[in-house]
Each structure stands twice: as structure tokens, then as C-alpha cells.
PDB file of C-alpha atoms in Angstrom:
ATOM      1  CA  UNK I   1      46.248  26.456  -7.354  1.00  0.00           C
ATOM      2  CA  UNK I   2      44.420  23.313  -9.040  1.00  0.00           C
ATOM      3  CA  UNK I   3      44.149  20.313  -7.226  1.00  0.00           C
ATOM      4  CA  UNK I   4      45.909  17.133  -8.394  1.00  0.00           C
ATOM      5  CA  UNK I   5      43.756  14.369  -9.909  1.00  0.00           C
ATOM      6  CA  UNK I   6      43.222  11.525  -7.366  1.00  0.00           C
ATOM      7  CA  UNK I   7      42.295   8.846  -9.666  1.00  0.00           C
ATOM      8  CA  UNK I   8      44.931   6.553 -10.618  1.00  0.00           C
ATOM      9  CA  UNK I   9      45.627   6.141 -14.408  1.00  0.00           C
ATOM     10  CA  UNK I  10      43.945   3.092 -14.845  1.00  0.00           C
ATOM     11  CA  UNK I  11      40.452   3.850 -13.178  1.00  0.00           C
ATOM     12  CA  UNK I  12      40.574   7.121 -15.095  1.00  0.00           C
ATOM     13  CA  UNK I  13      40.969   5.331 -18.553  1.00  0.00           C
ATOM     14  CA  UNK I  14      38.027   2.911 -17.483  1.00  0.00           C
ATOM     15  CA  UNK I  15      35.960   5.812 -16.867  1.00  0.00           C
ATOM     16  CA  UNK I  16      36.682   7.684 -19.856  1.00  0.00           C
ATOM     17  CA  UNK I  17      36.246   4.724 -21.911  1.00  0.00           C
ATOM     18  CA  UNK I  18      32.865   3.882 -20.286  1.00  0.00           C
ATOM     19  CA  UNK I  19      31.347   7.134 -18.664  1.00  0.00           C
ATOM     20  CA  UNK I  20      27.943   5.260 -18.662  1.00  0.00           C
ATOM     21  CA  UNK I  21      29.179   3.363 -15.649  1.00  0.00           C
ATOM     22  CA  UNK I  22      28.975   6.374 -13.350  1.00  0.00           C
ATOM     23  CA  UNK I  23      25.322   7.120 -14.765  1.00  0.00           C
ATOM     24  CA  UNK I  24      24.178   3.678 -14.104  1.00  0.00           C
ATOM     25  CA  UNK I  25      25.367   3.820 -10.360  1.00  0.00           C
ATOM     26  CA  UNK I  26      22.685   5.648  -8.517  1.00  0.00           C
ATOM     27  CA  UNK I  27      24.756   6.179  -5.238  1.00  0.00           C
ATOM     28  CA  UNK I  28      27.775   7.598  -7.109  1.00  0.00           C
ATOM     29  CA  UNK I  29      25.639  10.193  -9.275  1.00  0.00           C
ATOM     30  CA  UNK I  30      23.839  11.356  -6.034  1.00  0.00           C
ATOM     31  CA  UNK I  31      27.235  11.674  -4.451  1.00  0.00           C
ATOM     32  CA  UNK I  32      28.329  13.767  -7.434  1.00  0.00           C
ATOM     33  CA  UNK I  33      25.281  16.119  -7.443  1.00  0.00           C
ATOM     34  CA  UNK I  34      25.889  16.842  -3.718  1.00  0.00           C
ATOM     35  CA  UNK I  35      29.600  17.668  -4.349  1.00  0.00           C
ATOM     36  CA  UNK I  36      28.595  19.872  -7.141  1.00  0.00           C
ATOM     37  CA  UNK I  37      25.919  21.628  -4.968  1.00  0.00           C
ATOM     38  CA  UNK I  38      28.510  22.011  -2.034  1.00  0.00           C
ATOM     39  CA  UNK I  39      30.838  23.639  -4.675  1.00  0.00           C
ATOM     40  CA  UNK I  40      28.345  26.232  -6.133  1.00  0.00           C
ATOM     41  CA  UNK I  41      27.019  27.311  -2.736  1.00  0.00           C
ATOM     42  CA  UNK I  42      23.700  27.301  -0.674  1.00  0.00           C
ATOM     43  CA  UNK I  43      22.735  30.223  -3.101  1.00  0.00           C
ATOM     44  CA  UNK I  44      22.764  28.623  -6.296  1.00  0.00           C
ATOM     45  CA  UNK I  45      20.276  26.026  -7.229  1.00  0.00           C
ATOM     46  CA  UNK I  46      21.536  23.263  -9.676  1.00  0.00           C
ATOM     47  CA  UNK I  47      18.495  22.788 -11.938  1.00  0.00           C
ATOM     48  CA  UNK I  48      20.059  19.565 -13.383  1.00  0.00           C
ATOM     49  CA  UNK I  49      20.531  18.218  -9.907  1.00  0.00           C
ATOM     50  CA  UNK I  50      17.187  18.720  -8.952  1.00  0.00           C
ATOM     51  CA  UNK I  51      15.882  17.306 -12.295  1.00  0.00           C
ATOM     52  CA  UNK I  52      17.598  14.260 -11.788  1.00  0.00           C
ATOM     53  CA  UNK I  53      16.055  13.733  -8.314  1.00  0.00           C
ATOM     54  CA  UNK I  54      12.682  14.054  -9.739  1.00  0.00           C
ATOM     55  CA  UNK I  55      13.562  11.549 -12.382  1.00  0.00           C
ATOM     56  CA  UNK I  56      14.853   9.251 -10.025  1.00  0.00           C
ATOM     57  CA  UNK I  57      11.613   9.416  -7.738  1.00  0.00           C
ATOM     58  CA  UNK I  58       9.783   8.652 -11.141  1.00  0.00           C
ATOM     59  CA  UNK I  59      11.797   5.647 -11.577  1.00  0.00           C
ATOM     60  CA  UNK I  60      11.468   4.338  -8.001  1.00  0.00           C
ATOM     61  CA  UNK I  61       7.616   4.665  -8.753  1.00  0.00           C
ATOM     62  CA  UNK I  62       7.787   2.761 -12.103  1.00  0.00           C
ATOM     63  CA  UNK I  63       9.921   0.225 -10.666  1.00  0.00           C
ATOM     64  CA  UNK I  64       7.515  -0.388  -7.662  1.00  0.00           C
ATOM     65  CA  UNK I  65       4.507  -0.607 -10.236  1.00  0.00           C
ATOM     66  CA  UNK I  66       6.466  -3.149 -12.366  1.00  0.00           C
ATOM     67  CA  UNK I  67       7.006  -5.283  -9.282  1.00  0.00           C
ATOM     68  CA  UNK I  68       3.247  -5.276  -8.368  1.00  0.00           C
ATOM     69  CA  UNK I  69       2.443  -6.069 -11.839  1.00  0.00           C
ATOM     70  CA  UNK I  70       4.975  -9.278 -11.900  1.00  0.00           C
ATOM     71  CA  UNK I  71       3.459 -10.050  -8.270  1.00  0.00           C
ATOM     72  CA  UNK I  72      -0.287  -9.868  -9.565  1.00  0.00           C
ATOM     73  CA  UNK I  73       0.651 -12.194 -12.640  1.00  0.00           C
ATOM     74  CA  UNK I  74       2.454 -14.777 -10.347  1.00  0.00           C
ATOM     75  CA  UNK I  75      -0.601 -14.744  -8.031  1.00  0.00           C
ATOM     76  CA  UNK I  76      -3.023 -15.492 -10.986  1.00  0.00           C
ATOM     77  CA  UNK I  77      -0.760 -18.056 -12.467  1.00  0.00           C
ATOM     78  CA  UNK I  78      -0.580 -19.748  -9.025  1.00  0.00           C
ATOM     79  CA  UNK I  79      -4.301 -19.530  -8.431  1.00  0.00           C
ATOM     80  CA  UNK I  80      -5.049 -21.048 -11.824  1.00  0.00           C
ATOM     81  CA  UNK I  81      -2.715 -24.060 -10.757  1.00  0.00           C
ATOM     82  CA  UNK I  82      -4.733 -24.427  -7.675  1.00  0.00           C
ATOM     83  CA  UNK I  83      -7.852 -24.345  -9.424  1.00  0.00           C
ATOM     84  CA  UNK I  84      -6.905 -26.911 -11.925  1.00  0.00           C
ATOM     85  CA  UNK I  85      -5.678 -29.305  -9.412  1.00  0.00           C
ATOM     86  CA  UNK I  86      -9.206 -28.973  -7.551  1.00  0.00           C
ATOM     87  CA  UNK I  87     -11.089 -29.644 -11.024  1.00  0.00           C
ATOM     88  CA  UNK I  88      -8.740 -33.056 -11.207  1.00  0.00           C
ATOM     89  CA  UNK I  89      -9.791 -33.978  -7.689  1.00  0.00           C
ATOM     90  CA  UNK I  90     -13.379 -33.702  -8.881  1.00  0.00           C
ATOM     91  CA  UNK I  91     -12.932 -35.882 -12.017  1.00  0.00           C
ATOM     92  CA  UNK I  92     -11.068 -38.475  -9.955  1.00  0.00           C
ATOM     93  CA  UNK I  93     -14.297 -39.279  -7.771  1.00  0.00           C
ATOM     94  CA  UNK I  94     -16.149 -42.604  -8.392  1.00  0.00           C
ATOM     95  CA  UNK I  95     -19.649 -41.653  -7.887  1.00  0.00           C
ATOM     96  CA  UNK I  96     -22.100 -38.929  -6.750  1.00  0.00           C
ATOM     97  CA  UNK I  97     -21.581 -39.589  -3.107  1.00  0.00           C
ATOM     98  CA  UNK I  98     -17.776 -39.571  -3.432  1.00  0.00           C
ATOM     99  CA  UNK I  99     -18.240 -36.374  -5.342  1.00  0.00           C
ATOM    100  CA  UNK I 100     -20.007 -34.603  -2.806  1.00  0.00           C
ATOM    101  CA  UNK I 101     -17.978 -36.103   0.065  1.00  0.00           C
ATOM    102  CA  UNK I 102     -14.774 -34.779  -1.523  1.00  0.00           C
ATOM    103  CA  UNK I 103     -16.059 -31.258  -1.483  1.00  0.00           C
ATOM    104  CA  UNK I 104     -15.209 -30.578   2.024  1.00  0.00           C
ATOM    105  CA  UNK I 105     -12.682 -33.522   2.731  1.00  0.00           C
ATOM    106  CA  UNK I 106     -10.354 -33.070  -0.409  1.00  0.00           C
ATOM    107  CA  UNK I 107     -11.132 -30.177  -2.546  1.00  0.00           C
ATOM    108  CA  UNK I 108     -11.594 -27.412   0.056  1.00  0.00           C
ATOM    109  CA  UNK I 109      -7.916 -27.948   1.352  1.00  0.00           C
ATOM    110  CA  UNK I 110      -6.646 -27.859  -2.455  1.00  0.00           C
ATOM    111  CA  UNK I 111      -8.354 -24.439  -2.701  1.00  0.00           C
ATOM    112  CA  UNK I 112      -6.987 -23.343   0.807  1.00  0.00           C
ATOM    113  CA  UNK I 113     -10.440 -22.503   2.006  1.00  0.00           C
ATOM    114  CA  UNK I 114     -12.345 -23.711   5.321  1.00  0.00           C
ATOM    115  CA  UNK I 115     -15.683 -24.708   4.034  1.00  0.00           C
ATOM    116  CA  UNK I 116     -17.038 -26.020   0.564  1.00  0.00           C
ATOM    117  CA  UNK I 117     -20.649 -26.934   0.517  1.00  0.00           C
ATOM    118  CA  UNK I 118     -23.307 -27.853  -2.024  1.00  0.00           C
ATOM    119  CA  UNK I 119     -26.718 -26.394  -1.471  1.00  0.00           C
ATOM    120  CA  UNK I 120     -29.683 -27.879  -3.474  1.00  0.00           C
ATOM    121  CA  UNK I 121     -33.278 -26.623  -2.799  1.00  0.00           C
ATOM    122  CA  UNK I 122     -35.632 -29.599  -1.856  1.00  0.00           C
ATOM    123  CA  UNK I 123     -37.297 -31.370  -4.798  1.00  0.00           C
ATOM    124  CA  UNK I 124     -38.969 -34.571  -5.620  1.00  0.00           C
ATOM    125  CA  UNK I 125     -36.993 -34.814  -8.829  1.00  0.00           C
ATOM    126  CA  UNK I 126     -33.781 -35.268  -6.961  1.00  0.00           C
ATOM    127  CA  UNK I 127     -34.353 -37.518  -3.974  1.00  0.00           C
ATOM    128  CA  UNK I 128     -32.006 -39.480  -2.014  1.00  0.00           C
ATOM    129  CA  UNK I 129     -29.061 -37.070  -2.344  1.00  0.00           C
ATOM    130  CA  UNK I 130     -25.891 -37.649  -0.189  1.00  0.00           C
ATOM    131  CA  UNK I 131     -25.872 -36.853   3.444  1.00  0.00           C
ATOM    132  CA  UNK I 132     -23.302 -34.377   2.783  1.00  0.00           C
ATOM    133  CA  UNK I 133     -25.482 -32.008   0.399  1.00  0.00           C
ATOM    134  CA  UNK I 134     -27.160 -29.182   2.395  1.00  0.00           C
ATOM    135  CA  UNK I 135     -31.270 -29.362   1.324  1.00  0.00           C
ATOM    136  CA  UNK I 136     -32.648 -25.901   1.638  1.00  0.00           C
ATOM    137  CA  UNK I 137     -36.347 -25.314   1.215  1.00  0.00           C
ATOM    138  CA  UNK I 138     -37.683 -23.657  -2.132  1.00  0.00           C
ATOM    139  CA  UNK I 139     -36.591 -19.836  -2.411  1.00  0.00           C
ATOM    140  CA  UNK I 140     -34.065 -20.293   0.195  1.00  0.00           C
ATOM    141  CA  UNK I 141     -30.960 -19.980  -2.189  1.00  0.00           C
ATOM    142  CA  UNK I 142     -32.204 -16.671  -3.553  1.00  0.00           C
ATOM    143  CA  UNK I 143     -32.504 -15.325   0.005  1.00  0.00           C
ATOM    144  CA  UNK I 144     -29.083 -16.542   0.750  1.00  0.00           C
ATOM    145  CA  UNK I 145     -27.493 -14.680  -2.383  1.00  0.00           C
ATOM    146  CA  UNK I 146     -29.243 -11.640  -1.553  1.00  0.00           C
ATOM    147  CA  UNK I 147     -28.878 -11.617   1.950  1.00  0.00           C
ATOM    148  CA  UNK I 148     -31.073  -8.569   2.336  1.00  0.00           C
ATOM    149  CA  UNK I 149     -29.258  -6.761  -0.436  1.00  0.00           C
ATOM    150  CA  UNK I 150     -30.034  -5.986  -3.853  1.00  0.00           C
ATOM    151  CA  UNK I 151     -30.175  -9.124  -5.927  1.00  0.00           C
ATOM    152  CA  UNK I 152     -27.610  -9.732  -8.646  1.00  0.00           C
ATOM    153  CA  UNK I 153     -28.185 -11.518 -11.889  1.00  0.00           C
ATOM    154  CA  UNK I 154     -28.899 -15.242 -11.358  1.00  0.00           C
ATOM    155  CA  UNK I 155     -25.573 -16.340 -12.773  1.00  0.00           C
ATOM    156  CA  UNK I 156     -23.467 -13.997 -10.840  1.00  0.00           C
ATOM    157  CA  UNK I 157     -20.749 -14.951  -8.467  1.00  0.00           C
ATOM    158  CA  UNK I 158     -20.965 -13.058  -5.257  1.00  0.00           C
ATOM    159  CA  UNK I 159     -17.869 -12.318  -2.956  1.00  0.00           C
ATOM    160  CA  UNK I 160     -18.700 -10.787   0.336  1.00  0.00           C
ATOM    161  CA  UNK I 161     -17.833 -10.908   4.195  1.00  0.00           C
ATOM    162  CA  UNK I 162     -19.522 -13.808   5.898  1.00  0.00           C
ATOM    163  CA  UNK I 163     -23.159 -13.425   6.374  1.00  0.00           C
ATOM    164  CA  UNK I 164     -25.206 -14.719   9.330  1.00  0.00           C
ATOM    165  CA  UNK I 165     -27.605 -16.451   6.964  1.00  0.00           C
ATOM    166  CA  UNK I 166     -24.998 -18.770   5.872  1.00  0.00           C
ATOM    167  CA  UNK I 167     -23.383 -19.503   9.124  1.00  0.00           C
ATOM    168  CA  UNK I 168     -25.358 -22.767   9.775  1.00  0.00           C
ATOM    169  CA  UNK I 169     -24.339 -24.022   6.551  1.00  0.00           C
ATOM    170  CA  UNK I 170     -20.606 -23.267   6.932  1.00  0.00           C
ATOM    171  CA  UNK I 171     -20.668 -25.257  10.348  1.00  0.00           C
ATOM    172  CA  UNK I 172     -17.988 -23.320  11.520  1.00  0.00           C
ATOM    173  CA  UNK I 173     -16.857 -19.559  11.698  1.00  0.00           C
ATOM    174  CA  UNK I 174     -15.682 -18.041   8.640  1.00  0.00           C
ATOM    175  CA  UNK I 175     -14.682 -14.268   7.753  1.00  0.00           C
ATOM    176  CA  UNK I 176     -15.556 -14.195   3.886  1.00  0.00           C
ATOM    177  CA  UNK I 177     -17.467 -16.301   1.436  1.00  0.00           C
ATOM    178  CA  UNK I 178     -18.008 -17.004  -2.194  1.00  0.00           C
ATOM    179  CA  UNK I 179     -21.614 -17.799  -3.449  1.00  0.00           C
ATOM    180  CA  UNK I 180     -21.474 -19.716  -7.008  1.00  0.00           C
ATOM    181  CA  UNK I 181     -24.845 -20.300  -8.370  1.00  0.00           C
ATOM    182  CA  UNK I 182     -25.427 -23.573 -10.388  1.00  0.00           C
ATOM    183  CA  UNK I 183     -27.794 -23.822 -13.155  1.00  0.00           C
ATOM    184  CA  UNK I 184     -28.784 -27.761 -13.273  1.00  0.00           C
ATOM    185  CA  UNK I 185     -31.484 -27.293 -16.015  1.00  0.00           C
ATOM    186  CA  UNK I 186     -35.123 -26.201 -16.238  1.00  0.00           C
ATOM    187  CA  UNK I 187     -36.759 -29.247 -14.638  1.00  0.00           C
ATOM    188  CA  UNK I 188     -34.176 -29.259 -11.674  1.00  0.00           C
ATOM    189  CA  UNK I 189     -34.088 -27.306  -8.432  1.00  0.00           C
ATOM    190  CA  UNK I 190     -31.699 -24.394  -7.866  1.00  0.00           C
ATOM    191  CA  UNK I 191     -28.398 -25.285  -6.441  1.00  0.00           C
ATOM    192  CA  UNK I 192     -25.409 -23.085  -4.996  1.00  0.00           C
ATOM    193  CA  UNK I 193     -21.660 -23.705  -4.213  1.00  0.00           C
ATOM    194  CA  UNK I 194     -20.760 -21.951  -1.166  1.00  0.00           C
ATOM    195  CA  UNK I 195     -17.205 -21.561  -0.212  1.00  0.00           C
ATOM    196  CA  UNK I 196     -15.930 -20.192   3.250  1.00  0.00           C
ATOM    197  CA  UNK I 197     -12.509 -18.758   4.326  1.00  0.00           C
ATOM    198  CA  UNK I 198     -11.146 -17.593   7.442  1.00  0.00           C
ATOM    199  CA  UNK I 199      -9.268 -14.851   6.036  1.00  0.00           C
ATOM    200  CA  UNK I 200     -11.434 -12.014   5.672  1.00  0.00           C
ATOM    201  CA  UNK I 201      -9.664 -10.526   2.546  1.00  0.00           C
ATOM    202  CA  UNK I 202      -9.781 -13.908   0.680  1.00  0.00           C
ATOM    203  CA  UNK I 203     -13.189 -13.214  -0.913  1.00  0.00           C
ATOM    204  CA  UNK I 204     -13.864  -9.440  -1.630  1.00  0.00           C
ATOM    205  CA  UNK I 205     -16.362  -7.825  -3.999  1.00  0.00           C
ATOM    206  CA  UNK I 206     -13.569  -6.067  -5.960  1.00  0.00           C
ATOM    207  CA  UNK I 207     -11.696  -9.464  -6.584  1.00  0.00           C
ATOM    208  CA  UNK I 208     -11.953 -10.942 -10.220  1.00  0.00           C
ATOM    209  CA  UNK I 209     -14.180 -14.109 -10.595  1.00  0.00           C
ATOM    210  CA  UNK I 210     -12.765 -15.887 -13.722  1.00  0.00           C
ATOM    211  CA  UNK I 211     -11.165 -18.621 -11.976  1.00  0.00           C
ATOM    212  CA  UNK I 212     -14.199 -19.479  -9.884  1.00  0.00           C
ATOM    213  CA  UNK I 213     -16.306 -19.159 -12.602  1.00  0.00           C
ATOM    214  CA  UNK I 214     -14.213 -21.881 -14.222  1.00  0.00           C
ATOM    215  CA  UNK I 215     -14.395 -24.056 -11.163  1.00  0.00           C
ATOM    216  CA  UNK I 216     -18.437 -23.805 -10.648  1.00  0.00           C
ATOM    217  CA  UNK I 217     -18.874 -24.664 -14.366  1.00  0.00           C
ATOM    218  CA  UNK I 218     -16.653 -27.572 -14.346  1.00  0.00           C
ATOM    219  CA  UNK I 219     -18.259 -28.623 -11.036  1.00  0.00           C
ATOM    220  CA  UNK I 220     -21.702 -28.336 -12.671  1.00  0.00           C
ATOM    221  CA  UNK I 221     -20.913 -30.566 -15.446  1.00  0.00           C
ATOM    222  CA  UNK I 222     -19.391 -33.218 -13.373  1.00  0.00           C
ATOM    223  CA  UNK I 223     -22.325 -33.101 -11.071  1.00  0.00           C
ATOM    224  CA  UNK I 224     -24.868 -33.339 -14.035  1.00  0.00           C
ATOM    225  CA  UNK I 225     -22.791 -36.212 -15.197  1.00  0.00           C
ATOM    226  CA  UNK I 226     -23.200 -37.929 -11.869  1.00  0.00           C
ATOM    227  CA  UNK I 227     -26.977 -37.227 -11.308  1.00  0.00           C
TER     228      UNK I 227
END
């Protein structure tokens, strides 16, 4: 004997007018597939139901990838805004001493890092630098950058776990660091911006360096204007 329809006429008319409403509801579609499988019994496989489950899993993966892309884009936009604020902070300094002092006092907090040091190799061409500049012997910056590893190109930014060779320069414990070489000109000594973070995942070799490169280029131009 056929069972009576349990839907009220108004609901039935709405579903007939817009059956897509059922297809858009995952929980409802899952319940319908389960009911169909219960009806046909355990010995019969509903291929359409299995296909729908596979498509549903694929949709979940696509949605997760989409969310990850959005999150990465948001992080990039947020990082760019932070770097832009830091560059504005550099531009607002009044002279060379104020510029160098601002690195650790003002710019490092903006960049959300623990240390930001300028290292310059000793050279008579640049005497009487501010005391916050780290003066290193000639050839030291290359040793700092390589830290016993294969040497990168001269203008390459290095992201890595903190190294014992840079610990005295940071002046405190950090877990990861970024090394930004600065080209000050043929007649000027080698220079380097050193960043340190307590977060081991902050500076990793696989990370992009576009924003750091922009910051180092902006700092280089400002520094040359103050020297």
C-alpha cells in the first residue's frame, strides 16, 4: 500500500517550484542519499550516491584551498602595510643619528621583530658613525652572511634560523633572522641590515623576500642621503 505524502501542500509547491533548494542543502541531500541506500538494501550500490560523495569531498578541498589563498593574500596585504609604515618612520627621522637610533627603538616594533641592527665594516671613509651602528672588521659581513654555508649572490637576502655568529650583534636571544645586504657604493664599505625575531617561523628560507627587499632599498637610499 502506498504511503501518504507527508509534506503539506505549501511546502510541496515550493519544492516543486524550486528543486534547486534541495540540491543546495548538503545535509538534506546527504539524508536523501542515505534514505535511498536504506531502501535498496545493503547488496545494491547506488553509484550516483557514491559519485555525489566524491564530488562533495572534492568541493570541500576546493573550498579549503580557496580559503588558504584568501588568507595568504590578506597576509601579504597586511605585511605590505606594515613595511610601508616602517619606511614612513625612516623618512620622518631628522638626521643620521636619529635614523640609526630609530631602527631598534621605533622601526623594529613596527615590523614586529625583536632586533634591527645596521652593520658596517670599519673604513676611514665613514668615520664617526653613530654609536648604535655595529662596526665590524673588513670581510666580516661576508662571514656573517655565509655562516659557514655556500655563499649566496652579493645582493641576496638571507632568511634562516639564528646563527651563533650573529648572536653578539643581536644582543639578545632570537630564533630566526633576516640578513639584508646594502650596497653603499664603490668607495664605501660593505653594510648589512640584520633583523632578528623570537619566532622561529618568522624568517624561513622558503619565504618570499619582495617586501624585505623594498624595505632594504628604501633604507639604503635614506641612509645614503644622510651620510
